[in-house]
PDB file of C-alpha atoms in Angstrom:
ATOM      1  CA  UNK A 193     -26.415  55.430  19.288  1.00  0.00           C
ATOM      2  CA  UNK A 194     -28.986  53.612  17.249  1.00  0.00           C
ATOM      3  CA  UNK A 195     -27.753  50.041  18.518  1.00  0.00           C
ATOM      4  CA  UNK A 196     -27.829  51.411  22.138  1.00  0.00           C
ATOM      5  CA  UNK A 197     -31.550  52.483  21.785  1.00  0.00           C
ATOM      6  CA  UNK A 198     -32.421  48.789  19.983  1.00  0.00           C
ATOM      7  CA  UNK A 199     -30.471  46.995  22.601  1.00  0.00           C
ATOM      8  CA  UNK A 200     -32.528  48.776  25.449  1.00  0.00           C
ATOM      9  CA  UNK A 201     -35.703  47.951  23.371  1.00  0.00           C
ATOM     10  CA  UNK A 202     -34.773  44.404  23.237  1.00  0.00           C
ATOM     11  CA  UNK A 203     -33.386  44.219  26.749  1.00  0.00           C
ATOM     12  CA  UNK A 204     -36.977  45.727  27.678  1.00  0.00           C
ATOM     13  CA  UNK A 205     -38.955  43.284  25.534  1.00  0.00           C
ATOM     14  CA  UNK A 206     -36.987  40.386  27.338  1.00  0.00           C
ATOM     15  CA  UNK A 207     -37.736  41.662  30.588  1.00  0.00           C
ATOM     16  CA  UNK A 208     -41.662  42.534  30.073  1.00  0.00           C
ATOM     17  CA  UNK A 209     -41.726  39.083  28.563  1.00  0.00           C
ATOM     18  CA  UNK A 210     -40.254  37.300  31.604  1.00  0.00           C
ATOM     19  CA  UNK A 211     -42.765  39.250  33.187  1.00  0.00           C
ATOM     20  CA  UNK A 212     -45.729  37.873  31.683  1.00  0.00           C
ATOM     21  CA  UNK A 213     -44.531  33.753  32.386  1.00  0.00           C
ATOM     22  CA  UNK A 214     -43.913  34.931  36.280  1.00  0.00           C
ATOM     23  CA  UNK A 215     -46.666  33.248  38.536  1.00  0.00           C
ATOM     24  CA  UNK A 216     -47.361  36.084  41.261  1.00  0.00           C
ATOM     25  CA  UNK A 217     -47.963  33.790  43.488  1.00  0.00           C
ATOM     26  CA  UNK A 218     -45.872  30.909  42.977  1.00  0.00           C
ATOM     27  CA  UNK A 219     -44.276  30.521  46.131  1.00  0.00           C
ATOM     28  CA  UNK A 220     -47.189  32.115  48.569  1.00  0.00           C
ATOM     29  CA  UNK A 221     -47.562  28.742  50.823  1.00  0.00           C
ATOM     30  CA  UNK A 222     -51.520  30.560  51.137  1.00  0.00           C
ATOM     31  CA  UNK A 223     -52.493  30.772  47.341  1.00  0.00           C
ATOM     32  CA  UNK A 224     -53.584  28.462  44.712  1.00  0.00           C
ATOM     33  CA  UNK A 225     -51.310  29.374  41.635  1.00  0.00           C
ATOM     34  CA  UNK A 226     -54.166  27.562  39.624  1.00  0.00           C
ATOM     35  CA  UNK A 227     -53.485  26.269  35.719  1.00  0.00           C
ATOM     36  CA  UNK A 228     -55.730  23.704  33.260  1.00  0.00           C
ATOM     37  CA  UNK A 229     -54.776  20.791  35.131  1.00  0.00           C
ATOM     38  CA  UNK A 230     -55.453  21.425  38.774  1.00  0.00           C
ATOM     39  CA  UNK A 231     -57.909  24.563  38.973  1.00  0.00           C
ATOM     40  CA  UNK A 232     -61.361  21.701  38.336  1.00  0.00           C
ATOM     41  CA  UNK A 233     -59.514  19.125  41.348  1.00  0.00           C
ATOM     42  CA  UNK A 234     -58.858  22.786  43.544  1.00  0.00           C
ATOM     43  CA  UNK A 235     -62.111  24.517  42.840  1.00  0.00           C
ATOM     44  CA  UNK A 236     -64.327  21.798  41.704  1.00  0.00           C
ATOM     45  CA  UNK A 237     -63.795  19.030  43.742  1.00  0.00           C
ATOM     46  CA  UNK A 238     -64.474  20.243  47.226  1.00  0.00           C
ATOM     47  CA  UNK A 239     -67.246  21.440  49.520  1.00  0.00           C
ATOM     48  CA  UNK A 240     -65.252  24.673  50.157  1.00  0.00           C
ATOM     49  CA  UNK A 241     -65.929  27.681  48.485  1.00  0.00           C
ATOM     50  CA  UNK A 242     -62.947  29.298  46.560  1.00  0.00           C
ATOM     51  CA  UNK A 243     -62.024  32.732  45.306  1.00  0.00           C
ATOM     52  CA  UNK A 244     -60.031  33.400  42.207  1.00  0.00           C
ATOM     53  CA  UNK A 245     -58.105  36.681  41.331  1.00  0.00           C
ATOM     54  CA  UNK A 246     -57.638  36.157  37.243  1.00  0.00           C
ATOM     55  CA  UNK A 247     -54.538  38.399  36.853  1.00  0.00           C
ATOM     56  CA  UNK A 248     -52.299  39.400  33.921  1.00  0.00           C
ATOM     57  CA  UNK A 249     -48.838  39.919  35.854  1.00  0.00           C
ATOM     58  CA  UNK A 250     -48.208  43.477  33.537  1.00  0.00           C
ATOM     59  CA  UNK A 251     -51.006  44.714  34.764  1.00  0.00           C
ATOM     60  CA  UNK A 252     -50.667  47.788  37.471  1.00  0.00           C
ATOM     61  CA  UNK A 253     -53.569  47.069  39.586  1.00  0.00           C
ATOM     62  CA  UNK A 254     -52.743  43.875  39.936  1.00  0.00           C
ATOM     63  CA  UNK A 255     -49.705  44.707  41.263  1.00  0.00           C
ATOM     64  CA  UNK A 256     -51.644  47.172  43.670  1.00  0.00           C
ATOM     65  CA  UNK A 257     -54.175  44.295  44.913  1.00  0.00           C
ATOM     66  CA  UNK A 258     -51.264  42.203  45.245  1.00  0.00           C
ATOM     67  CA  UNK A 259     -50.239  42.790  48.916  1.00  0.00           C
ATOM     68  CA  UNK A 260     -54.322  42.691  49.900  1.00  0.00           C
ATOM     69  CA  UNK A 261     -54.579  39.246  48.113  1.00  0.00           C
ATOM     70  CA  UNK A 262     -51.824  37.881  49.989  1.00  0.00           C
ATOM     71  CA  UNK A 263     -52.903  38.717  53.249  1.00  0.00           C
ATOM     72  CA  UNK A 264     -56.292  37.581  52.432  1.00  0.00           C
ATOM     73  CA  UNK A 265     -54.612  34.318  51.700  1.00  0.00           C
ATOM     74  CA  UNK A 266     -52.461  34.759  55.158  1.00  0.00           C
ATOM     75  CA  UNK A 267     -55.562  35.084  57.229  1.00  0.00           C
ATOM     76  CA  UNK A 268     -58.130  32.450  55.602  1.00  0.00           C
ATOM     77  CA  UNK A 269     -55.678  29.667  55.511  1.00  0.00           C
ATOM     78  CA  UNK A 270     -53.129  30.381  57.826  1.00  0.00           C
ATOM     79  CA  UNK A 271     -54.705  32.029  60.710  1.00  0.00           C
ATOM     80  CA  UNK A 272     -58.402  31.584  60.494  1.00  0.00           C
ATOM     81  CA  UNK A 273     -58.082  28.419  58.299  1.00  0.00           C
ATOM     82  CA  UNK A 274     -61.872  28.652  57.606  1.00  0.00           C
ATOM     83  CA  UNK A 275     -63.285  26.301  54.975  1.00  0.00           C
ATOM     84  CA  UNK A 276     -62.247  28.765  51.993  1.00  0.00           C
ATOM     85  CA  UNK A 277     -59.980  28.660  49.169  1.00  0.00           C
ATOM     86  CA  UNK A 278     -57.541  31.983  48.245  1.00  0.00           C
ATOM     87  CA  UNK A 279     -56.608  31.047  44.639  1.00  0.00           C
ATOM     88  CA  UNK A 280     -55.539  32.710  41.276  1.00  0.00           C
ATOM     89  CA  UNK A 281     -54.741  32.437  37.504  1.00  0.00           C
ATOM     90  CA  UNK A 282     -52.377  33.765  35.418  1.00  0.00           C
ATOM     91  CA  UNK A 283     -54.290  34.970  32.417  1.00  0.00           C
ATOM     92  CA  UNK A 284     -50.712  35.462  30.422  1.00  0.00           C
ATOM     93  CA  UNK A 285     -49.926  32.201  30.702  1.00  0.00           C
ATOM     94  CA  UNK A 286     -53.586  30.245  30.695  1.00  0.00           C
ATOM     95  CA  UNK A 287     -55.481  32.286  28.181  1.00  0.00           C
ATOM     96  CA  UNK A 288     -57.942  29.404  27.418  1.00  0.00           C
ATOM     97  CA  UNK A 289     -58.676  28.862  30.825  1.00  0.00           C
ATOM     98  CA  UNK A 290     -59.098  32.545  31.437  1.00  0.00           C
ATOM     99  CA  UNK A 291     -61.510  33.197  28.522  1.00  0.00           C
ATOM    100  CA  UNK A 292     -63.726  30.098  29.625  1.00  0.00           C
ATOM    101  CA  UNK A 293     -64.435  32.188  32.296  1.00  0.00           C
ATOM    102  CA  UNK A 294     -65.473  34.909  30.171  1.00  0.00           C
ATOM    103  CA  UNK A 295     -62.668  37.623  32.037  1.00  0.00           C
ATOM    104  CA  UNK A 296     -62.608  40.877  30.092  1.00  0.00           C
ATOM    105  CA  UNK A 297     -60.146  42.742  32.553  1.00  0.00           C
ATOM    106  CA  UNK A 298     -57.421  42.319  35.192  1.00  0.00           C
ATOM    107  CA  UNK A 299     -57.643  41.379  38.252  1.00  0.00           C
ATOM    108  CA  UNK A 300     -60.735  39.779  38.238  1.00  0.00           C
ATOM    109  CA  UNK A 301     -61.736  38.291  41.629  1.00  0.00           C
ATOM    110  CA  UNK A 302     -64.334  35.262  41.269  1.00  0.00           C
ATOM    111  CA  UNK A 303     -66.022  33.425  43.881  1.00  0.00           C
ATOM    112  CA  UNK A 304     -66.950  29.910  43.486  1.00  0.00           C
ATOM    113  CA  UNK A 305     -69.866  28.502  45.528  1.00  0.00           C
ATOM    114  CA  UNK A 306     -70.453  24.568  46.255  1.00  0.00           C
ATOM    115  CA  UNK A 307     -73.877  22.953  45.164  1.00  0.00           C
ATOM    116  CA  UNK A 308     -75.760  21.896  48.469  1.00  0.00           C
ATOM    117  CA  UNK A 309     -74.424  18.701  49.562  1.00  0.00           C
ATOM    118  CA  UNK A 310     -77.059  15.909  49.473  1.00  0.00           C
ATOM    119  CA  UNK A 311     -77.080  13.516  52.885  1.00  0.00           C
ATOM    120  CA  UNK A 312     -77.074   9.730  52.180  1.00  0.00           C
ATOM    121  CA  UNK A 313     -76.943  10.430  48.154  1.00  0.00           C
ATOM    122  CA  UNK A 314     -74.044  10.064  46.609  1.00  0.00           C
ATOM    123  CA  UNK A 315     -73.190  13.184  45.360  1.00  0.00           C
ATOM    124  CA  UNK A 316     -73.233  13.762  41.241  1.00  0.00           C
ATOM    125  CA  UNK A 317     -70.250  15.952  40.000  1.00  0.00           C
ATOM    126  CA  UNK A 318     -71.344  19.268  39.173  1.00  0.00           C
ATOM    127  CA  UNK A 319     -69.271  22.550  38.727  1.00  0.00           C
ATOM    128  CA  UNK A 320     -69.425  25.263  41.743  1.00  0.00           C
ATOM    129  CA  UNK A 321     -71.790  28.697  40.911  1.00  0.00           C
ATOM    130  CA  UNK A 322     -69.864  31.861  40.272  1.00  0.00           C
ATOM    131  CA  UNK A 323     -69.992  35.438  40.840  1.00  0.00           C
ATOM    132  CA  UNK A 324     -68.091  38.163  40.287  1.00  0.00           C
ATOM    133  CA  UNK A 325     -67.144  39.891  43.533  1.00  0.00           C
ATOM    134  CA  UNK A 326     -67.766  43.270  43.505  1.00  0.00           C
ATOM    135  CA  UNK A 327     -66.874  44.564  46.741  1.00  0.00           C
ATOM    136  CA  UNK A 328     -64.640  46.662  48.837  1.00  0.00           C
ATOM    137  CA  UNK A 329     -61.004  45.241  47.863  1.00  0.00           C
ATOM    138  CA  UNK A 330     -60.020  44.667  51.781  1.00  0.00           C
ATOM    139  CA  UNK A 331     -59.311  41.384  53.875  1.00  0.00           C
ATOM    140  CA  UNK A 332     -62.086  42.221  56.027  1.00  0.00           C
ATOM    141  CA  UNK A 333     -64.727  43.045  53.306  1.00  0.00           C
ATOM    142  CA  UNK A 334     -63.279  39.656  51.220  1.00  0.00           C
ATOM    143  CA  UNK A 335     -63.216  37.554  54.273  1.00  0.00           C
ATOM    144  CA  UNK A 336     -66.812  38.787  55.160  1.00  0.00           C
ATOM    145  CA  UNK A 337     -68.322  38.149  51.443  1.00  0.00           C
ATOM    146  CA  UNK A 338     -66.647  34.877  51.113  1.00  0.00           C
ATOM    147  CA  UNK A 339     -67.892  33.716  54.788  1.00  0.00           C
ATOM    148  CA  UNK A 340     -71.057  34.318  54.010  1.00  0.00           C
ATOM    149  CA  UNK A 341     -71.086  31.916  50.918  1.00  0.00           C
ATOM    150  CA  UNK A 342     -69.726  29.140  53.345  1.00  0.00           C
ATOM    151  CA  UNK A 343     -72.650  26.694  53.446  1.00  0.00           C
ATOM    152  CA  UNK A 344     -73.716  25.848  56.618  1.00  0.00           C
ATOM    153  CA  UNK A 345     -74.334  22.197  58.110  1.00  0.00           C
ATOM    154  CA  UNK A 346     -74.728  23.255  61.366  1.00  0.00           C
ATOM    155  CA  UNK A 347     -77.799  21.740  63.235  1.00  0.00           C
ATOM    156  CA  UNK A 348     -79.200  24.546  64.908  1.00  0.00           C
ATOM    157  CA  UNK A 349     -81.176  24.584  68.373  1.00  0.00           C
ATOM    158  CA  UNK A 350     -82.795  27.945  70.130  1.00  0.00           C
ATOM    159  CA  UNK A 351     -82.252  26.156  73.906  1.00  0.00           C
ATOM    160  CA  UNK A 352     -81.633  23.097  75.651  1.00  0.00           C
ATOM    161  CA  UNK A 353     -85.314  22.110  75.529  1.00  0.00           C
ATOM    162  CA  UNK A 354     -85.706  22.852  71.736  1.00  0.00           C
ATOM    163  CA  UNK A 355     -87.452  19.624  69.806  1.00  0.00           C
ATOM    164  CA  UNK A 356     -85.229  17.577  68.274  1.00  0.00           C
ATOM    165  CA  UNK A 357     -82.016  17.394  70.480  1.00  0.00           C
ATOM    166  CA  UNK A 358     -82.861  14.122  71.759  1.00  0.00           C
ATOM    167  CA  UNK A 359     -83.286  12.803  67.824  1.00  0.00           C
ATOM    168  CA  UNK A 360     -80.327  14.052  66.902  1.00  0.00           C
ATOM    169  CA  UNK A 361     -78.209  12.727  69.581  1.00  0.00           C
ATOM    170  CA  UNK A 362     -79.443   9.241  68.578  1.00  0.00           C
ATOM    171  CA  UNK A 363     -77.865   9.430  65.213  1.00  0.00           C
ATOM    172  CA  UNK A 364     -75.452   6.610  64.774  1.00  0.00           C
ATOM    173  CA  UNK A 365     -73.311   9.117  63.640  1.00  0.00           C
ATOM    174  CA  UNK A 366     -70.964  10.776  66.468  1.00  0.00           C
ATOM    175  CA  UNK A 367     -72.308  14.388  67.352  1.00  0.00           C
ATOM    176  CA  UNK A 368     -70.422  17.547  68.743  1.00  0.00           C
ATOM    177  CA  UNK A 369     -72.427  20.047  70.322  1.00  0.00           C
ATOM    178  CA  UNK A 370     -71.929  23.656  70.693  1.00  0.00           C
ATOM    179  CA  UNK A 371     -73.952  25.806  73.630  1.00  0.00           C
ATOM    180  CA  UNK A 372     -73.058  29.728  72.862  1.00  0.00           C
ATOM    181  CA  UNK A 373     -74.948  32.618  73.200  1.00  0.00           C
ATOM    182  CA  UNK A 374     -73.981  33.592  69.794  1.00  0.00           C
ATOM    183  CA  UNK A 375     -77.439  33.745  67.752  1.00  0.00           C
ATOM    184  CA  UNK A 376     -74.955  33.560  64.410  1.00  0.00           C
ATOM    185  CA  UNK A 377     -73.204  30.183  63.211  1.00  0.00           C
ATOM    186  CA  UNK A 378     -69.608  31.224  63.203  1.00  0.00           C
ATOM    187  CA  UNK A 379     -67.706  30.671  59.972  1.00  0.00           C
ATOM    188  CA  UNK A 380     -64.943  28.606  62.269  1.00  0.00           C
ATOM    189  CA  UNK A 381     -68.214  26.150  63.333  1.00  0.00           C
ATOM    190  CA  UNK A 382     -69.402  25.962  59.550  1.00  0.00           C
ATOM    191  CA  UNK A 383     -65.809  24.954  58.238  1.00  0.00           C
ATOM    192  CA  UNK A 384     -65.503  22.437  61.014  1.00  0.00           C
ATOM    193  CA  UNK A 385     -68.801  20.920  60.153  1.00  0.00           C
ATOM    194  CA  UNK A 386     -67.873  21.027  56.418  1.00  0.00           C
ATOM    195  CA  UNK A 387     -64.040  19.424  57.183  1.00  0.00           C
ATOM    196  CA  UNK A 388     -66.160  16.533  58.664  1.00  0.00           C
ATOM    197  CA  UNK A 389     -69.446  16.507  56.376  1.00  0.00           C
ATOM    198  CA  UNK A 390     -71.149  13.023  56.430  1.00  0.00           C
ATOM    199  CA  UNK A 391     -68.898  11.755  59.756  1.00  0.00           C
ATOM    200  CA  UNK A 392     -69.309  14.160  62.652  1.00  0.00           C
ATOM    201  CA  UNK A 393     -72.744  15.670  63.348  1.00  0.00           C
ATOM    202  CA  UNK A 394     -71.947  19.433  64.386  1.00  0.00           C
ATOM    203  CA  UNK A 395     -74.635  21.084  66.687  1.00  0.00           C
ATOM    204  CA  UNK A 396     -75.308  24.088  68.220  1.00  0.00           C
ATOM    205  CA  UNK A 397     -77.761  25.538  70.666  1.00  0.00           C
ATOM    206  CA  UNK A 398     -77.982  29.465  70.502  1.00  0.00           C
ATOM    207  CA  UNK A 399     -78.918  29.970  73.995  1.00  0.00           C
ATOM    208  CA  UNK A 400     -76.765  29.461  77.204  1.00  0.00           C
ATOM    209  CA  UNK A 401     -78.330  27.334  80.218  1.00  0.00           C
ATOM    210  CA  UNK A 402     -77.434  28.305  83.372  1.00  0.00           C
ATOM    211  CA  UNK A 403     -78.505  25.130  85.176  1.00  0.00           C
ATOM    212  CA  UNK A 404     -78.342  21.532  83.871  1.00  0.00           C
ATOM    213  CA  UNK A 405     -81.164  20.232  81.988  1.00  0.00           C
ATOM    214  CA  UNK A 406     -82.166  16.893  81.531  1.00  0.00           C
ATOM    215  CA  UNK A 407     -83.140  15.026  78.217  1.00  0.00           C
ATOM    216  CA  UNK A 408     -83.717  11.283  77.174  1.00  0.00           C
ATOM    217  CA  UNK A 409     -82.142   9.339  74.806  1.00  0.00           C
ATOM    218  CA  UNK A 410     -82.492   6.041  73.352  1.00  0.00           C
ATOM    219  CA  UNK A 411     -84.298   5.735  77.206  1.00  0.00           C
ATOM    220  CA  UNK A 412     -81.699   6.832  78.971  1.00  0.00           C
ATOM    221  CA  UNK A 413     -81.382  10.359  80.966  1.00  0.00           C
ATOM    222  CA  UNK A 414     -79.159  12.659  79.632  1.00  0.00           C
ATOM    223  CA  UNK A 415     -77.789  15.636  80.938  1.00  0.00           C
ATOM    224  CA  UNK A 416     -77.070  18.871  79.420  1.00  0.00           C
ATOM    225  CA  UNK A 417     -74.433  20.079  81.937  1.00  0.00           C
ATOM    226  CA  UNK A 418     -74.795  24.226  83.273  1.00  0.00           C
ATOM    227  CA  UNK A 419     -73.154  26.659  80.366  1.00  0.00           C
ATOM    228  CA  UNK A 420     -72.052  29.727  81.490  1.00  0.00           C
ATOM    229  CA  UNK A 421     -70.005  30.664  78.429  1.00  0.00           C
ATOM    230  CA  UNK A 422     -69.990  29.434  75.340  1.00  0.00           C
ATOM    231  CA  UNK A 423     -68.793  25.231  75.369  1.00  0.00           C
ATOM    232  CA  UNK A 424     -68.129  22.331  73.443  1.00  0.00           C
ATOM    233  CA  UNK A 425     -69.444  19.282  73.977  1.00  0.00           C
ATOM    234  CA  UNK A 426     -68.242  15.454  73.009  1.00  0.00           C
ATOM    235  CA  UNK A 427     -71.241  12.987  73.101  1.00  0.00           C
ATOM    236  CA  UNK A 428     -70.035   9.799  74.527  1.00  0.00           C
ATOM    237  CA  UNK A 429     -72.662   7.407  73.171  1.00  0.00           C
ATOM    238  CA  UNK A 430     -71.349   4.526  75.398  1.00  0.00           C
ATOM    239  CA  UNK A 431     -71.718   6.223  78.426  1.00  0.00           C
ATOM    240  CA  UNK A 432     -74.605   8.759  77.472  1.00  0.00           C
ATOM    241  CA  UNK A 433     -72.951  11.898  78.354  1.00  0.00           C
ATOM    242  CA  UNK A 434     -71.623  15.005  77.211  1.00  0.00           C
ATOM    243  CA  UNK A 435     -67.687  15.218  77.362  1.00  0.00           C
ATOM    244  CA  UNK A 436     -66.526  18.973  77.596  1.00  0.00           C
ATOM    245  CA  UNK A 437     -63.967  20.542  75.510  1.00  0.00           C
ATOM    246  CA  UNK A 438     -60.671  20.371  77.397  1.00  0.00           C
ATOM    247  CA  UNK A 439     -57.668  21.606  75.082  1.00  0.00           C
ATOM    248  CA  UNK A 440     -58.227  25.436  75.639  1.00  0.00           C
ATOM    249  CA  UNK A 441     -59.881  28.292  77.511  1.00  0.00           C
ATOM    250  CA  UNK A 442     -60.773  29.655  74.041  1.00  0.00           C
ATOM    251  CA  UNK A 443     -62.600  27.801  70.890  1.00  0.00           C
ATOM    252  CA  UNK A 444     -60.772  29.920  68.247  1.00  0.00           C
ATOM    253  CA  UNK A 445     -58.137  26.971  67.105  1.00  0.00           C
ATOM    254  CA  UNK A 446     -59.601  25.260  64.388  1.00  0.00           C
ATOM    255  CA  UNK A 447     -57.118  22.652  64.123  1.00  0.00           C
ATOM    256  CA  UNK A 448     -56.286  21.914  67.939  1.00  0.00           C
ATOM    257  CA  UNK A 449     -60.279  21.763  68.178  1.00  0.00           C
ATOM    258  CA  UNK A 450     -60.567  19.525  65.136  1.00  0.00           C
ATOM    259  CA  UNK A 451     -57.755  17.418  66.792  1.00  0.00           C
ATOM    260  CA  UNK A 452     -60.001  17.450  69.890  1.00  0.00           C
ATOM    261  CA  UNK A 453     -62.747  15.861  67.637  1.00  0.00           C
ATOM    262  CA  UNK A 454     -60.562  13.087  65.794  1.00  0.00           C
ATOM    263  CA  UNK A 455     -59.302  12.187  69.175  1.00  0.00           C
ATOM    264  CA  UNK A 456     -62.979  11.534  70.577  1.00  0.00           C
ATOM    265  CA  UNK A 457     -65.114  10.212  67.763  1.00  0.00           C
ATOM    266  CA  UNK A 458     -62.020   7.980  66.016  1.00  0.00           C
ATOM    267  CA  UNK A 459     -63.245   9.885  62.851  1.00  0.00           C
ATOM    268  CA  UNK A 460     -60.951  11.350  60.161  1.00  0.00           C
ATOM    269  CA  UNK A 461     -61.841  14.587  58.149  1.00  0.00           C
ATOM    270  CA  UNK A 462     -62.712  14.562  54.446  1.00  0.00           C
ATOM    271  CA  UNK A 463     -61.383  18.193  53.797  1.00  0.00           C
ATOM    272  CA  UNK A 464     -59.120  20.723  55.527  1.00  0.00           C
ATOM    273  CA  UNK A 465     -55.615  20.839  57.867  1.00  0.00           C
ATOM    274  CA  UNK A 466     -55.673  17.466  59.248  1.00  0.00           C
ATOM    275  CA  UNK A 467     -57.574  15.324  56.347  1.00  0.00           C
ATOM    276  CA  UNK A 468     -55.597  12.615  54.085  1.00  0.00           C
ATOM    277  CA  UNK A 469     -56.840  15.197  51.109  1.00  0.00           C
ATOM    278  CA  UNK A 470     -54.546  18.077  52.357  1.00  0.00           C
ATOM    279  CA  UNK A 471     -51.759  16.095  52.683  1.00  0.00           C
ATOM    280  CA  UNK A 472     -51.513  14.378  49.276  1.00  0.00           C
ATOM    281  CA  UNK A 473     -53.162  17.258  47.170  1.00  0.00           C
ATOM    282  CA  UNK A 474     -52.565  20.890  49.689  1.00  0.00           C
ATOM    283  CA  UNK A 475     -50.137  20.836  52.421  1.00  0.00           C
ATOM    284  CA  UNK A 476     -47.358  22.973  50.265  1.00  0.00           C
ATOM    285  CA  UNK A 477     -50.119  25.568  49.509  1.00  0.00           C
ATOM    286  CA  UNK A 478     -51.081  25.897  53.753  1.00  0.00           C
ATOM    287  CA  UNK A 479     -47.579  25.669  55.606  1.00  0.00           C
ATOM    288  CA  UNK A 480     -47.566  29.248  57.506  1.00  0.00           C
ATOM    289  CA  UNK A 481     -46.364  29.109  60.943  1.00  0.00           C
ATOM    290  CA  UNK A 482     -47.550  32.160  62.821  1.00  0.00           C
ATOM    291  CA  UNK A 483     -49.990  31.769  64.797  1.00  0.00           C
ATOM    292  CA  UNK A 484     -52.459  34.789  65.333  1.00  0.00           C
ATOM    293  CA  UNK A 485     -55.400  35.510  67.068  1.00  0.00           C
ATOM    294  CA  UNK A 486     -58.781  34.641  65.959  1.00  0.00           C
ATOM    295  CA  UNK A 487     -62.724  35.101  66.181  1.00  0.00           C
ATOM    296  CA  UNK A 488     -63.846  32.223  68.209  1.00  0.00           C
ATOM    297  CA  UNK A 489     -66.487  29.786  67.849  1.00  0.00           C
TER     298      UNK A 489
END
């Protein structure tokens, strides 16, 4: 009887030891299983902002949060595929890494915010901000708190006949144009701006124009065709004129529309789906294949 209960101890201690070396998320193609050696390259070394869950896998309510985190994961990088990363760290198995970041319980979700990106300086490496997040453990509270610590480098015009356009447009730098009547910069326009930071100009002008208006650049006359709904515009510097978004009815397809832009200014992104960065350091962490409706631009 006695060697039956000590077996059943031991067989427990085994199991509650395997336990603790599991990685929850492991094999979740939407989460960052972080550790020493990649969490500075993940977190640190990209203008997207990133949320960690610091977990201990014994611990209940990280078990509970566990379904919510993957989802979270599901809809940020698989669906929405704004410019955030889902990540997390296994506090059994990195405890150093875990008390640098001064966690006293499990989970703790952190959010890590990019410095301000400086244009024409090269940028000095410097560690993101973080915060704890406090908030209502949902997808939609998450995805709303993380959103808003995307930073934005949008260029953002009231109307067509707002100062500045005309500037802007002369930029040797190829420029993409949004008309909406949205007064709010999407999150889907911000990560699109921040996939191609320093090579695409992003625009948008908050006000819909229901006929054509004209504006000069470089001495030319260009025109700013009728918007009825919200539209995306190419500017073809060659030609001076604003080449409309053709690929879909609906700007809510962050890749096809990032496609769209490779296609018409011959520029490559520095971060997200289709940049040489998520191939050789994220493309097994962002492989989902369902496709699901999203907010739009």
């Amino acid at each position: 009887m006695i060697w039956t209960r000590l077996l059943a101890l031991f067989s427990l201690a085994i199991l509650v030891t395997s336990r603790a070396q599991e990685d929850d998320y492991a094999n979740d193609d939407n989460i960052y299983e972080l550790t020493p050696s990649n969490f500075d390259k993940v977190v640190h070394k990209s203008n997207y902002t990133t949320i960690v869950k610091f977990y201990a896998p014994w611990c209940g309510y990280c078990q509970q949060l566990k379904p919510t985190y993957k989802k979270l994961g599901k809809y940020i990088h698989d669906t929405a595929k704004y410019a955030v990363n889902v990540a997390s760290v296994n506090c059994e198995k990195h405890k150093a890494l875990c008390s640098q970041h001064q966690i006293r319980g499990f989970p703790t979700l952190m959010v890590f915010r990019p410095p301000k990106h400086k244009s024409g300086k090269q940028a000095r490496a410097q560690n993101h901000a973080n915060e704890v997040y406090q908030g209502e453990r949902s997808v939609k509270s998450m995805t709303k708190f993380l959103t808003s610590r995307l930073k934005n480098y949008v260029t953002k015009f009231h109307n067509v006949k707002s100062q500045g356009i005309a500037q802007w447009f002369q930029d040797e730098k190829p420029n993409v144009l949004l008309i909406t009547d949205a007064n709010l910069i999407s999150p889907l326009l911000k990560s699109i701006a921040i996939d191609f930071l320093e090579r695409v100009n992003i625009g948008v002008i908050t006000k819909l124009n229901l006929e054509p208006h004209i504006i000069e650049v470089d001495g030319t006359d260009v025109e700013i065709p009728a918007a009825s709904k919200s539209t995306l515009f190419y500017f073809d510097k060659n030609n001076k004129k604003l080449v409309p978004y053709d690929k879909s009815d609906k700007l809510s397809d962050k890749e096809v529309i990032s496609q769209w832009i490779i296609d018409k200014t011959k520029v490559q992104p520095i971060e997200g789906p289709l940049s040489k960065k998520e191939k050789k350091y994220y493309s097994k962490y962002r492989t989902g294949k369902r496709k699901v409706e999203h907010d739009e631009l």
